[in-house]
mmCIF file of C-alpha atoms in Angstrom:
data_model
loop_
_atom_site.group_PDB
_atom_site.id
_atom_site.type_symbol
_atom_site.label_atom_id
_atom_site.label_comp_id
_atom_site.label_asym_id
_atom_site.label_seq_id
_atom_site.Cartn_x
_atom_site.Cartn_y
_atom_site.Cartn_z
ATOM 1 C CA UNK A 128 0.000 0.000 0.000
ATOM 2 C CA UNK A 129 1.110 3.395 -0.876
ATOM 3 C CA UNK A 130 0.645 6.015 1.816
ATOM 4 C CA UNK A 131 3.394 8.873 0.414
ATOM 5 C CA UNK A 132 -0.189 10.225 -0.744
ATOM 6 C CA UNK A 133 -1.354 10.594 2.685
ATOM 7 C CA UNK A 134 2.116 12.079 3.678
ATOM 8 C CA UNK A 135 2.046 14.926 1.285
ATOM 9 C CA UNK A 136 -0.794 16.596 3.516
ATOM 10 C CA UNK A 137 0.955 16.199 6.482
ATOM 11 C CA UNK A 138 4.602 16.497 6.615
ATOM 12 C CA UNK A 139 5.161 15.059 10.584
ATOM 13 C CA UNK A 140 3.615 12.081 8.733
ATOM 14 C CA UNK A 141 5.580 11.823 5.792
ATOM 15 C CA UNK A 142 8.790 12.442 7.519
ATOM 16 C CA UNK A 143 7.389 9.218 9.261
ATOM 17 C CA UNK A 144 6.149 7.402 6.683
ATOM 18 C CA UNK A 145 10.180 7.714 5.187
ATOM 19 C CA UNK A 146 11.595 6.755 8.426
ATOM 20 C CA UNK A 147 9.559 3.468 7.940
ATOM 21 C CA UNK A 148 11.013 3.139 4.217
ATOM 22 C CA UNK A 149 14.799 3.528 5.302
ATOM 23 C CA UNK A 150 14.044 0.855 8.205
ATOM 24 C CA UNK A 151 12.476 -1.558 5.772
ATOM 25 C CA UNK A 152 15.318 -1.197 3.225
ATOM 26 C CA UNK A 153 17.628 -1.519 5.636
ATOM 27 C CA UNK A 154 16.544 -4.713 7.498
ATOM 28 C CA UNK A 155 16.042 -6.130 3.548
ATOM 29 C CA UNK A 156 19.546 -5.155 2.685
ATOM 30 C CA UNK A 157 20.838 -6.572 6.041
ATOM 31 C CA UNK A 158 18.971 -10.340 5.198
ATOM 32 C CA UNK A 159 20.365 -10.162 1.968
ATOM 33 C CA UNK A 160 23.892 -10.226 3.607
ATOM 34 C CA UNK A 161 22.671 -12.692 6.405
ATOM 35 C CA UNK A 162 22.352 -16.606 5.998
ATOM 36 C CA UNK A 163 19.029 -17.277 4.156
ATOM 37 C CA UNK A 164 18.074 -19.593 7.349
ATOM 38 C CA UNK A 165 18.284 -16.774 9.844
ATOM 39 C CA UNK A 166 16.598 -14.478 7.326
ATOM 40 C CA UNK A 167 13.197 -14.921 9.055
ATOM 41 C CA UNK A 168 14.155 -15.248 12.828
ATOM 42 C CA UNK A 169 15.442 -11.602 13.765
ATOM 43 C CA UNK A 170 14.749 -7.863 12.329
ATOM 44 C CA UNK A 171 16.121 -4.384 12.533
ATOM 45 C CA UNK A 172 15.145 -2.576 15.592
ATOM 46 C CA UNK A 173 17.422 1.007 15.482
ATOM 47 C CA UNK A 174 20.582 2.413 16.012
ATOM 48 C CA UNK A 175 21.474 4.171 19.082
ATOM 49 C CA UNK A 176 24.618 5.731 19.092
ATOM 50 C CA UNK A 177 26.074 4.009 16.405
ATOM 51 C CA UNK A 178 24.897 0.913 17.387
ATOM 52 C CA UNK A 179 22.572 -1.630 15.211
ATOM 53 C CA UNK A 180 20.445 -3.003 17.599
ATOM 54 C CA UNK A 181 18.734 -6.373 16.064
ATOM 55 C CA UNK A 182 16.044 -8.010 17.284
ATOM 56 C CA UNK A 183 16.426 -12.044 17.513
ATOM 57 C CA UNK A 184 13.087 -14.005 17.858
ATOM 58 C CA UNK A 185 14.411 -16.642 20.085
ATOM 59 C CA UNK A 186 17.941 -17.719 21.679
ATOM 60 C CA UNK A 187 18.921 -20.345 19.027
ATOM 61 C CA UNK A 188 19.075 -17.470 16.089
ATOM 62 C CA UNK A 189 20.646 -14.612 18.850
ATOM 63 C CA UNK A 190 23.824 -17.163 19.024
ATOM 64 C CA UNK A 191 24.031 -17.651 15.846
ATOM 65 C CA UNK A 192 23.664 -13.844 15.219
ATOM 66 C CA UNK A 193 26.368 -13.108 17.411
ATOM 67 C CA UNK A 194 28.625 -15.977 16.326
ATOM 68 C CA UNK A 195 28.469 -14.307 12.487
ATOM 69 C CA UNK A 196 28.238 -10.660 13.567
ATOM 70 C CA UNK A 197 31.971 -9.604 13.742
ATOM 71 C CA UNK A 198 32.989 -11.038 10.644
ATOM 72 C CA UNK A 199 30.185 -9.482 8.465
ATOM 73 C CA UNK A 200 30.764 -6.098 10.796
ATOM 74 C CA UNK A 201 32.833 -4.392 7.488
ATOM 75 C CA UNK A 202 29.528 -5.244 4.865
ATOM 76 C CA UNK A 203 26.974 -4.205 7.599
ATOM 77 C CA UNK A 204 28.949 -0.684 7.555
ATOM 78 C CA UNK A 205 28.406 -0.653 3.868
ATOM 79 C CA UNK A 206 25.044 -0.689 4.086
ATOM 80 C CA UNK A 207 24.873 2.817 6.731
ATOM 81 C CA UNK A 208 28.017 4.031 7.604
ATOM 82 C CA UNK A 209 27.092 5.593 10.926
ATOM 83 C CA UNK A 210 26.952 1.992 12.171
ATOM 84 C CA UNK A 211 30.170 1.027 14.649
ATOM 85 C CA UNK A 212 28.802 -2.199 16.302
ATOM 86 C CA UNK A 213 25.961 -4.151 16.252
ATOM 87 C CA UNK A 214 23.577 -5.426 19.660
ATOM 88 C CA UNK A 215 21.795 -8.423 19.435
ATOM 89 C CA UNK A 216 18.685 -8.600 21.515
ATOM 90 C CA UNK A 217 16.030 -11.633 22.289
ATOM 91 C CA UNK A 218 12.313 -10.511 21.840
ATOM 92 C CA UNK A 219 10.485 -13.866 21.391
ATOM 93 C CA UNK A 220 7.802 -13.445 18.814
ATOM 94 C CA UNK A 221 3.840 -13.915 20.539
ATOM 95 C CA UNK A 222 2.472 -17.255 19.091
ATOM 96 C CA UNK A 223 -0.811 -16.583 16.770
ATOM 97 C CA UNK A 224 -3.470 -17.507 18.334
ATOM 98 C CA UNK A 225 -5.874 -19.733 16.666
ATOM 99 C CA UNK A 226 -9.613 -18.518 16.156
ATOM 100 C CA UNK A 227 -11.895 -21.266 16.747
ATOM 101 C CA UNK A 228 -15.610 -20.588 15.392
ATOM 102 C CA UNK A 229 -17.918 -21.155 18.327
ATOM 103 C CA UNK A 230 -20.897 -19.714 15.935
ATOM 104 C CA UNK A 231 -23.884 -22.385 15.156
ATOM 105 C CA UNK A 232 -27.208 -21.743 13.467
ATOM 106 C CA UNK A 233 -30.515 -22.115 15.496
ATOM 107 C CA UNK A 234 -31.850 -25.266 14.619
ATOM 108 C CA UNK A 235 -34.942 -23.075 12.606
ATOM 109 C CA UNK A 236 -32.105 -20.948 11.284
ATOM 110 C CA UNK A 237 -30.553 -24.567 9.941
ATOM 111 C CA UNK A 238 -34.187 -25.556 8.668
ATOM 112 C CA UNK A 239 -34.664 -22.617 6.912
ATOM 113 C CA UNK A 240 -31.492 -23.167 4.875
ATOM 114 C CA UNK A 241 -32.129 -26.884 3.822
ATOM 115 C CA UNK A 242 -35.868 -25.806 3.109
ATOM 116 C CA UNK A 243 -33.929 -22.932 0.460
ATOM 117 C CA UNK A 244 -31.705 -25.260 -0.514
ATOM 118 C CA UNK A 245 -34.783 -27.374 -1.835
ATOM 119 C CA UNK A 246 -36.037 -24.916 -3.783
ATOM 120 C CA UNK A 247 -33.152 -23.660 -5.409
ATOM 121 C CA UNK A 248 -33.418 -26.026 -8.059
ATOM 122 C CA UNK A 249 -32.093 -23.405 -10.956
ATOM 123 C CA UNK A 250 -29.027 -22.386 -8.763
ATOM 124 C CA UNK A 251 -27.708 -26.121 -7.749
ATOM 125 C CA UNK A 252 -24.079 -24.469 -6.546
ATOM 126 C CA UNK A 253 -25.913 -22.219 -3.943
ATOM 127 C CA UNK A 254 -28.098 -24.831 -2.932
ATOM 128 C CA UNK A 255 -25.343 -26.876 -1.879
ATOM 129 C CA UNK A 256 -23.571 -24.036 -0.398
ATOM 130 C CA UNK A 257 -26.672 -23.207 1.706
ATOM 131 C CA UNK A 258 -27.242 -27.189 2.375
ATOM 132 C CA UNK A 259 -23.486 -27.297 3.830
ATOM 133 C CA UNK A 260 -23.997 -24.108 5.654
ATOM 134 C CA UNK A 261 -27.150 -25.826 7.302
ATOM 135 C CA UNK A 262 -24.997 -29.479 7.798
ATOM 136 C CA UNK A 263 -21.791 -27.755 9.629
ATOM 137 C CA UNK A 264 -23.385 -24.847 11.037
ATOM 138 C CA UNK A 265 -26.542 -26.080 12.500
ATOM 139 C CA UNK A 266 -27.969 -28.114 15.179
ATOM 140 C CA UNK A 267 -29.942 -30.492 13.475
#
């Protein structure tokens, strides 16, 4: 999505919105250097004082991290020269919870549905969409 649009109103917001861009490039330019099986276990965080702090999602890839730091220290400097050192930092990632659907149809609401279903003769793809609604939603 492209919200420069939105930034040209507002320029706190687009001086934001670029922040964001140099962030993103640099974390992408950073994997690129990186082993592609780390690639989706840490991200750029900030620098503070010359410091790249990255963000490990769990203790395995933070070793690893800071076993392969020091010798890629010279590329990472390519990428933003204000960068002297780099931090590595555990922040395990929050599992996704999963959504279970606790929704049924009222047994008339299920009725209703075959009953359509019936009479949809001339539409037989919703009638059996309305039939399975009825069959996995209902309490028949």
């Amino acid at each position: 999505m492209d919200l420069l649009h939105l930034g040209k109103k507002d320029s706190r917001l687009l001086n934001l919105l670029q922040q964001s861009q140099q962030w993103r490039r640099l974390d992408t330019r950073l994997k690129q250097i990186m082993p592609a099986n780390l690639r989706a276990y840490f991200e750029v965080a900030c620098i503070e004082d010359g410091c790249l702090i990255v963000l490990a999602a769990n203790n395995m890839a933070s070793s690893r991290l800071r076993m392969i730091v020091p010798s890629l220290l010279p590329q990472i400097q390519n990428l933003k020269s204000d960068i002297t050192d780099v931090r590595i930092k555990v922040v395990p990632k929050q599992p996704v919870k999963v959504r279970v659907n606790s929704l049924q149809l009222s047994s008339a609401a299920a009725a209703r549905f075959l009953e359509s279903a019936e009479q949809l003769e001339h539409h037989p793809k919703l009638a059996e969409a309305l039939h399975n609604l009825a069959k996995k939603h209902g309490k028949l």
